[in-house]
Short mmCIF file of N, CA and C in Angstrom, two decimals:
data_model
loop_
_atom_site.label_atom_id
_atom_site.label_comp_id
_atom_site.label_asym_id
_atom_site.label_seq_id
_atom_site.Cartn_x
_atom_site.Cartn_y
_atom_site.Cartn_z
N UNK X 629 -4.17 -11.60 10.25
CA UNK X 629 -3.74 -11.72 11.64
C UNK X 629 -3.71 -13.20 12.01
N UNK X 630 -2.63 -13.64 12.64
CA UNK X 630 -2.47 -15.01 13.03
C UNK X 630 -3.20 -15.34 14.33
N UNK X 631 -3.12 -14.41 15.31
CA UNK X 631 -3.76 -14.65 16.60
C UNK X 631 -3.86 -13.31 17.34
N UNK X 632 -4.75 -13.32 18.34
CA UNK X 632 -5.02 -12.08 19.07
C UNK X 632 -5.55 -12.46 20.45
N UNK X 633 -5.22 -11.67 21.45
CA UNK X 633 -5.76 -11.90 22.79
C UNK X 633 -5.94 -10.57 23.52
N UNK X 634 -6.86 -10.57 24.49
CA UNK X 634 -7.06 -9.42 25.35
C UNK X 634 -7.19 -9.90 26.77
N UNK X 635 -6.49 -9.27 27.68
CA UNK X 635 -6.51 -9.60 29.09
C UNK X 635 -6.82 -8.31 29.85
N UNK X 636 -7.78 -8.43 30.76
CA UNK X 636 -8.18 -7.27 31.58
C UNK X 636 -8.11 -7.67 33.04
N UNK X 637 -7.54 -6.78 33.88
CA UNK X 637 -7.38 -7.09 35.30
C UNK X 637 -7.35 -5.82 36.12
N UNK X 638 -7.55 -5.99 37.43
CA UNK X 638 -7.50 -4.85 38.37
C UNK X 638 -6.06 -4.35 38.51
N UNK X 639 -5.93 -3.08 38.81
CA UNK X 639 -4.64 -2.44 38.97
C UNK X 639 -4.02 -2.80 40.32
N UNK X 640 -3.65 -4.06 40.45
CA UNK X 640 -2.96 -4.58 41.62
C UNK X 640 -1.57 -4.99 41.21
N UNK X 641 -0.55 -4.71 42.00
CA UNK X 641 0.83 -5.05 41.67
C UNK X 641 0.99 -6.50 41.36
N UNK X 642 0.28 -7.39 42.05
CA UNK X 642 0.43 -8.82 41.82
C UNK X 642 0.00 -9.21 40.41
N UNK X 643 -0.81 -8.41 39.74
CA UNK X 643 -1.27 -8.74 38.41
C UNK X 643 -0.25 -8.43 37.30
N UNK X 644 0.84 -7.77 37.67
CA UNK X 644 1.91 -7.57 36.72
C UNK X 644 2.48 -8.91 36.28
N UNK X 645 2.63 -9.83 37.20
CA UNK X 645 3.13 -11.17 36.90
C UNK X 645 2.12 -11.94 36.03
N UNK X 646 0.85 -11.76 36.28
CA UNK X 646 -0.20 -12.40 35.46
C UNK X 646 -0.06 -11.94 34.00
N UNK X 647 0.09 -10.64 33.78
CA UNK X 647 0.21 -10.10 32.43
C UNK X 647 1.46 -10.66 31.75
N UNK X 648 2.55 -10.69 32.47
CA UNK X 648 3.82 -11.20 31.92
C UNK X 648 3.69 -12.67 31.50
N UNK X 649 3.08 -13.47 32.33
CA UNK X 649 2.93 -14.90 32.02
C UNK X 649 1.98 -15.11 30.84
N UNK X 650 0.87 -14.37 30.83
CA UNK X 650 -0.11 -14.51 29.76
C UNK X 650 0.49 -14.15 28.40
N UNK X 651 1.19 -13.04 28.35
CA UNK X 651 1.76 -12.60 27.07
C UNK X 651 2.92 -13.50 26.67
N UNK X 652 3.68 -13.99 27.63
CA UNK X 652 4.75 -14.94 27.32
C UNK X 652 4.17 -16.20 26.70
N UNK X 653 3.07 -16.69 27.26
CA UNK X 653 2.39 -17.87 26.69
C UNK X 653 1.90 -17.58 25.29
N UNK X 654 1.44 -16.37 25.07
CA UNK X 654 0.91 -15.99 23.77
C UNK X 654 1.98 -16.05 22.67
N UNK X 655 3.23 -15.71 22.99
CA UNK X 655 4.31 -15.71 21.98
C UNK X 655 5.05 -17.03 21.92
N UNK X 656 4.72 -17.98 22.78
CA UNK X 656 5.45 -19.24 22.85
C UNK X 656 5.56 -19.96 21.50
N UNK X 657 4.50 -19.92 20.71
CA UNK X 657 4.52 -20.63 19.43
C UNK X 657 5.53 -20.05 18.43
N UNK X 658 6.02 -18.87 18.70
CA UNK X 658 7.04 -18.30 17.85
C UNK X 658 8.43 -18.85 18.15
N UNK X 659 8.54 -19.64 19.21
CA UNK X 659 9.81 -20.24 19.62
C UNK X 659 10.90 -19.19 19.80
N UNK X 660 10.62 -18.20 20.68
CA UNK X 660 11.60 -17.12 20.88
C UNK X 660 12.85 -17.62 21.55
N UNK X 661 13.95 -16.89 21.31
CA UNK X 661 15.19 -17.18 22.01
C UNK X 661 15.04 -16.74 23.46
N UNK X 662 15.95 -17.15 24.30
CA UNK X 662 15.92 -16.75 25.72
C UNK X 662 16.03 -15.22 25.83
N UNK X 663 16.90 -14.63 25.04
CA UNK X 663 17.07 -13.17 25.06
C UNK X 663 15.81 -12.46 24.61
N UNK X 664 15.20 -12.93 23.52
CA UNK X 664 13.95 -12.32 23.05
C UNK X 664 12.87 -12.42 24.11
N UNK X 665 12.74 -13.57 24.71
CA UNK X 665 11.72 -13.80 25.75
C UNK X 665 11.97 -12.88 26.95
N UNK X 666 13.19 -12.77 27.38
CA UNK X 666 13.54 -11.94 28.52
C UNK X 666 13.23 -10.47 28.22
N UNK X 667 13.62 -10.00 27.08
CA UNK X 667 13.37 -8.61 26.69
C UNK X 667 11.88 -8.31 26.61
N UNK X 668 11.14 -9.25 26.00
CA UNK X 668 9.70 -9.07 25.82
C UNK X 668 9.02 -9.00 27.19
N UNK X 669 9.37 -9.91 28.09
CA UNK X 669 8.79 -9.90 29.44
C UNK X 669 9.11 -8.61 30.17
N UNK X 670 10.30 -8.08 29.97
CA UNK X 670 10.68 -6.84 30.61
C UNK X 670 9.81 -5.68 30.13
N UNK X 671 9.58 -5.60 28.82
CA UNK X 671 8.76 -4.52 28.28
C UNK X 671 7.34 -4.61 28.82
N UNK X 672 6.77 -5.81 28.83
CA UNK X 672 5.42 -6.02 29.38
C UNK X 672 5.37 -5.60 30.84
N UNK X 673 6.35 -6.04 31.61
CA UNK X 673 6.42 -5.70 33.04
C UNK X 673 6.46 -4.21 33.27
N UNK X 674 7.32 -3.51 32.52
CA UNK X 674 7.47 -2.06 32.68
C UNK X 674 6.17 -1.34 32.35
N UNK X 675 5.55 -1.71 31.23
CA UNK X 675 4.31 -1.04 30.80
C UNK X 675 3.18 -1.28 31.78
N UNK X 676 3.02 -2.51 32.23
CA UNK X 676 1.94 -2.83 33.18
C UNK X 676 2.21 -2.17 34.53
N UNK X 677 3.46 -2.21 34.98
CA UNK X 677 3.79 -1.56 36.25
C UNK X 677 3.49 -0.07 36.21
N UNK X 678 3.80 0.58 35.09
CA UNK X 678 3.48 2.00 34.95
C UNK X 678 1.99 2.27 35.05
N UNK X 679 1.19 1.42 34.40
CA UNK X 679 -0.26 1.60 34.47
C UNK X 679 -0.75 1.48 35.91
N UNK X 680 -0.24 0.49 36.63
CA UNK X 680 -0.68 0.23 38.00
C UNK X 680 -0.16 1.33 38.95
N UNK X 681 1.14 1.61 38.90
CA UNK X 681 1.77 2.52 39.85
C UNK X 681 1.52 3.99 39.51
N UNK X 682 1.72 4.35 38.26
CA UNK X 682 1.60 5.76 37.87
C UNK X 682 0.18 6.11 37.40
N UNK X 683 -0.42 5.24 36.64
CA UNK X 683 -1.75 5.52 36.11
C UNK X 683 -2.84 5.52 37.18
N UNK X 684 -2.81 4.47 38.00
CA UNK X 684 -3.86 4.32 39.02
C UNK X 684 -3.37 4.49 40.45
N UNK X 685 -2.08 4.79 40.59
CA UNK X 685 -1.50 4.96 41.92
C UNK X 685 -1.81 3.76 42.83
N UNK X 686 -1.77 2.59 42.24
CA UNK X 686 -1.99 1.32 42.96
C UNK X 686 -3.30 1.29 43.75
N UNK X 687 -4.36 1.83 43.14
CA UNK X 687 -5.62 1.91 43.86
C UNK X 687 -6.37 0.57 43.94
N UNK X 688 -5.98 -0.41 43.12
CA UNK X 688 -6.64 -1.70 43.15
C UNK X 688 -8.04 -1.70 42.58
N UNK X 689 -8.46 -0.56 42.04
CA UNK X 689 -9.82 -0.45 41.51
C UNK X 689 -9.83 -0.23 39.99
N UNK X 690 -8.80 0.45 39.48
CA UNK X 690 -8.73 0.73 38.06
C UNK X 690 -8.53 -0.56 37.27
N UNK X 691 -8.81 -0.45 35.98
CA UNK X 691 -8.70 -1.61 35.10
C UNK X 691 -7.56 -1.38 34.12
N UNK X 692 -6.70 -2.38 34.00
CA UNK X 692 -5.62 -2.38 33.03
C UNK X 692 -5.99 -3.41 31.96
N UNK X 693 -5.79 -3.04 30.69
CA UNK X 693 -6.09 -3.94 29.58
C UNK X 693 -4.82 -4.16 28.78
N UNK X 694 -4.52 -5.41 28.53
CA UNK X 694 -3.38 -5.78 27.68
C UNK X 694 -3.95 -6.46 26.44
N UNK X 695 -3.64 -5.90 25.30
CA UNK X 695 -4.11 -6.47 24.02
C UNK X 695 -2.88 -6.84 23.20
N UNK X 696 -2.84 -8.08 22.72
CA UNK X 696 -1.70 -8.53 21.90
C UNK X 696 -2.22 -9.14 20.62
N UNK X 697 -1.48 -8.88 19.55
CA UNK X 697 -1.80 -9.55 18.28
C UNK X 697 -0.50 -9.99 17.61
N UNK X 698 -0.61 -11.10 16.94
CA UNK X 698 0.55 -11.68 16.26
C UNK X 698 0.25 -11.80 14.78
N UNK X 699 1.13 -11.28 13.97
CA UNK X 699 1.06 -11.41 12.51
C UNK X 699 2.39 -11.96 12.07
N UNK X 700 2.39 -13.21 11.60
CA UNK X 700 3.61 -13.91 11.26
C UNK X 700 4.55 -13.91 12.46
N UNK X 701 5.72 -13.30 12.36
CA UNK X 701 6.67 -13.29 13.47
C UNK X 701 6.76 -11.94 14.15
N UNK X 702 5.73 -11.10 13.97
CA UNK X 702 5.69 -9.78 14.58
C UNK X 702 4.55 -9.74 15.60
N UNK X 703 4.87 -9.31 16.80
CA UNK X 703 3.88 -9.20 17.87
C UNK X 703 3.76 -7.74 18.28
N UNK X 704 2.52 -7.28 18.39
CA UNK X 704 2.22 -5.94 18.85
C UNK X 704 1.40 -6.05 20.13
N UNK X 705 1.83 -5.35 21.15
CA UNK X 705 1.14 -5.36 22.45
C UNK X 705 0.81 -3.93 22.86
N UNK X 706 -0.43 -3.73 23.28
CA UNK X 706 -0.85 -2.44 23.85
C UNK X 706 -1.27 -2.64 25.29
N UNK X 707 -0.77 -1.78 26.17
CA UNK X 707 -1.15 -1.79 27.59
C UNK X 707 -1.89 -0.47 27.81
N UNK X 708 -3.16 -0.58 28.22
CA UNK X 708 -4.04 0.59 28.35
C UNK X 708 -4.56 0.75 29.74
N UNK X 709 -4.63 2.01 30.18
CA UNK X 709 -5.30 2.32 31.43
C UNK X 709 -6.11 3.59 31.24
N UNK X 710 -7.04 3.80 32.12
CA UNK X 710 -7.89 5.01 32.10
C UNK X 710 -7.59 5.80 33.38
N UNK X 711 -6.30 5.80 33.75
CA UNK X 711 -5.86 6.48 34.97
C UNK X 711 -5.60 7.95 34.78
N UNK X 712 -4.64 8.48 35.52
CA UNK X 712 -4.43 9.94 35.52
C UNK X 712 -3.72 10.46 34.29
N UNK X 713 -3.11 9.60 33.51
CA UNK X 713 -2.43 10.04 32.31
C UNK X 713 -1.08 10.65 32.61
N UNK X 714 -0.42 11.06 31.56
CA UNK X 714 0.91 11.67 31.67
C UNK X 714 0.81 13.08 31.11
N UNK X 715 1.18 14.05 31.92
CA UNK X 715 1.12 15.47 31.49
C UNK X 715 2.05 15.74 30.35
N UNK X 716 3.29 15.24 30.42
CA UNK X 716 4.32 15.54 29.41
C UNK X 716 4.99 14.22 29.03
N UNK X 717 4.52 13.61 27.95
CA UNK X 717 5.06 12.30 27.52
C UNK X 717 6.55 12.39 27.18
N UNK X 718 6.97 13.45 26.51
CA UNK X 718 8.39 13.60 26.14
C UNK X 718 9.26 13.57 27.38
N UNK X 719 8.85 14.29 28.40
CA UNK X 719 9.63 14.33 29.65
C UNK X 719 9.59 12.98 30.34
N UNK X 720 8.44 12.33 30.32
CA UNK X 720 8.31 11.01 30.99
C UNK X 720 9.20 9.98 30.33
N UNK X 721 9.52 10.16 29.06
CA UNK X 721 10.35 9.20 28.33
C UNK X 721 11.84 9.43 28.56
N UNK X 722 12.19 10.47 29.31
CA UNK X 722 13.61 10.72 29.63
C UNK X 722 14.09 9.68 30.63
N UNK X 723 15.35 9.26 30.49
CA UNK X 723 15.89 8.31 31.47
C UNK X 723 15.81 8.88 32.89
N UNK X 724 15.42 8.04 33.82
CA UNK X 724 15.34 8.35 35.25
C UNK X 724 14.22 9.27 35.66
N UNK X 725 13.39 9.77 34.71
CA UNK X 725 12.26 10.59 35.11
C UNK X 725 11.20 9.70 35.76
N UNK X 726 10.65 10.17 36.90
CA UNK X 726 9.59 9.43 37.55
C UNK X 726 8.64 10.43 38.21
N UNK X 727 7.39 10.03 38.34
CA UNK X 727 6.43 10.85 39.07
C UNK X 727 6.36 10.39 40.53
N UNK X 728 7.13 9.37 40.85
CA UNK X 728 7.09 8.78 42.19
C UNK X 728 8.49 8.81 42.82
N UNK X 729 9.13 9.99 42.86
CA UNK X 729 10.46 10.10 43.41
C UNK X 729 10.57 9.68 44.85
N UNK X 730 9.51 9.88 45.61
CA UNK X 730 9.52 9.51 47.03
C UNK X 730 9.53 7.99 47.22
N UNK X 731 9.24 7.24 46.17
CA UNK X 731 9.25 5.79 46.26
C UNK X 731 10.59 5.21 45.82
N UNK X 732 11.59 6.08 45.59
CA UNK X 732 12.91 5.67 45.14
C UNK X 732 12.84 4.86 43.86
N UNK X 733 11.99 5.28 42.94
CA UNK X 733 11.89 4.63 41.64
C UNK X 733 12.93 5.26 40.72
N UNK X 734 13.45 4.47 39.82
CA UNK X 734 14.52 4.96 38.93
C UNK X 734 14.01 5.23 37.53
N UNK X 735 12.86 5.81 37.41
CA UNK X 735 12.32 6.16 36.11
C UNK X 735 11.09 5.34 35.77
N UNK X 736 10.49 5.68 34.64
CA UNK X 736 9.27 5.00 34.24
C UNK X 736 9.56 3.87 33.23
N UNK X 737 10.80 3.63 32.94
CA UNK X 737 11.18 2.47 32.13
C UNK X 737 10.99 2.62 30.64
N UNK X 738 10.66 3.79 30.16
CA UNK X 738 10.43 3.97 28.72
C UNK X 738 11.70 3.76 27.91
N UNK X 739 12.86 4.14 28.49
CA UNK X 739 14.13 3.93 27.77
C UNK X 739 14.38 2.44 27.61
N UNK X 740 14.12 1.68 28.63
CA UNK X 740 14.28 0.22 28.56
C UNK X 740 13.30 -0.37 27.56
N UNK X 741 12.02 0.05 27.66
CA UNK X 741 11.00 -0.46 26.72
C UNK X 741 11.40 -0.17 25.28
N UNK X 742 11.90 1.04 25.04
CA UNK X 742 12.28 1.41 23.69
C UNK X 742 13.45 0.57 23.18
N UNK X 743 14.42 0.33 24.03
CA UNK X 743 15.59 -0.43 23.59
C UNK X 743 15.28 -1.91 23.36
N UNK X 744 14.27 -2.45 24.02
CA UNK X 744 13.92 -3.86 23.88
C UNK X 744 12.78 -4.12 22.89
N UNK X 745 12.30 -3.10 22.21
CA UNK X 745 11.24 -3.28 21.23
C UNK X 745 11.68 -2.65 19.92
N UNK X 746 11.01 -3.04 18.85
CA UNK X 746 11.34 -2.48 17.54
C UNK X 746 10.67 -1.12 17.34
N UNK X 747 9.54 -0.94 17.96
CA UNK X 747 8.82 0.31 17.89
C UNK X 747 8.04 0.51 19.19
N UNK X 748 8.06 1.73 19.72
CA UNK X 748 7.35 2.06 20.95
C UNK X 748 6.62 3.37 20.76
N UNK X 749 5.34 3.37 21.11
CA UNK X 749 4.56 4.61 21.09
C UNK X 749 3.84 4.76 22.43
N UNK X 750 3.78 5.98 22.89
CA UNK X 750 3.07 6.28 24.13
C UNK X 750 2.08 7.38 23.81
N UNK X 751 0.81 7.12 24.01
CA UNK X 751 -0.24 8.11 23.80
C UNK X 751 -0.93 8.28 25.15
N UNK X 752 -1.00 9.54 25.59
CA UNK X 752 -1.60 9.81 26.90
C UNK X 752 -2.33 11.14 26.88
N UNK X 753 -3.43 11.14 27.59
CA UNK X 753 -4.19 12.37 27.82
C UNK X 753 -4.33 12.54 29.31
N UNK X 754 -3.94 13.72 29.78
CA UNK X 754 -4.03 14.00 31.21
C UNK X 754 -5.47 13.78 31.72
N UNK X 755 -5.57 13.06 32.80
CA UNK X 755 -6.84 12.71 33.46
C UNK X 755 -7.73 11.76 32.65
N UNK X 756 -7.18 11.19 31.56
CA UNK X 756 -7.99 10.27 30.75
C UNK X 756 -7.33 8.92 30.57
N UNK X 757 -6.01 8.82 30.70
CA UNK X 757 -5.36 7.54 30.59
C UNK X 757 -4.21 7.51 29.59
N UNK X 758 -3.60 6.34 29.52
CA UNK X 758 -2.40 6.15 28.73
C UNK X 758 -2.47 4.82 28.00
N UNK X 759 -1.94 4.80 26.78
CA UNK X 759 -1.77 3.56 26.03
C UNK X 759 -0.33 3.48 25.58
N UNK X 760 0.34 2.39 25.98
CA UNK X 760 1.71 2.12 25.59
C UNK X 760 1.62 0.96 24.61
N UNK X 761 2.13 1.18 23.38
CA UNK X 761 2.11 0.12 22.37
C UNK X 761 3.52 -0.15 21.91
N UNK X 762 3.88 -1.44 21.86
CA UNK X 762 5.19 -1.80 21.36
C UNK X 762 5.10 -2.98 20.41
N UNK X 763 6.06 -3.01 19.49
CA UNK X 763 6.11 -4.06 18.48
C UNK X 763 7.48 -4.70 18.52
N UNK X 764 7.48 -6.02 18.35
CA UNK X 764 8.74 -6.75 18.32
C UNK X 764 8.66 -7.86 17.27
N UNK X 765 9.70 -7.93 16.45
CA UNK X 765 9.82 -9.02 15.47
C UNK X 765 10.68 -10.10 16.12
N UNK X 766 10.23 -11.32 16.02
CA UNK X 766 10.97 -12.45 16.61
C UNK X 766 11.76 -13.17 15.55
N UNK X 767 13.02 -13.41 15.87
CA UNK X 767 13.93 -14.16 14.99
C UNK X 767 14.18 -15.49 15.66
N UNK X 768 13.36 -16.45 15.37
CA UNK X 768 13.49 -17.74 16.02
C UNK X 768 14.72 -18.47 15.50
N UNK X 769 15.08 -19.50 16.18
CA UNK X 769 16.23 -20.31 15.78
C UNK X 769 16.02 -20.83 14.37
N UNK X 770 14.78 -21.25 14.05
CA UNK X 770 14.48 -21.73 12.71
C UNK X 770 14.73 -20.65 11.67
N UNK X 771 14.30 -19.43 11.95
CA UNK X 771 14.47 -18.32 11.01
C UNK X 771 15.93 -17.96 10.85
N UNK X 772 16.67 -17.93 11.95
CA UNK X 772 18.07 -17.52 11.91
C UNK X 772 18.93 -18.52 11.14
N UNK X 773 18.59 -19.81 11.16
CA UNK X 773 19.37 -20.83 10.52
C UNK X 773 19.16 -20.84 9.01
N UNK X 774 17.98 -20.48 8.56
CA UNK X 774 17.64 -20.55 7.14
C UNK X 774 18.39 -19.57 6.32
#
């Protein structure tokens, strides 16, 4: 393993930006392209927002943990909560499915997360929490030129 980090914070919407910035800083040494960086930030934002909004219902008391590890040019990130969990993960991963229809949300973002990562797994137990893990290989300018 080249590097590893863990960030823990309260389930407050403002902390979504904190997670995005921290993980972006973590991958900076890989010299990602603008597209890679944008996609990576989007996946982090979606996963953290789900933990805060759906897992803890924005209670400001629950704890969200983001764990990232880098091995060569591959980064794996897990976003974990101990919130209410997802009753039916397969259904939650459908485009536009949301548990917060009254908030005019357009889905839980799993389709986006899947399209912007190389591998996505969602493990959830009802009333125990959810872990979203995604992996992305970075093709830096140096790698692409060689």
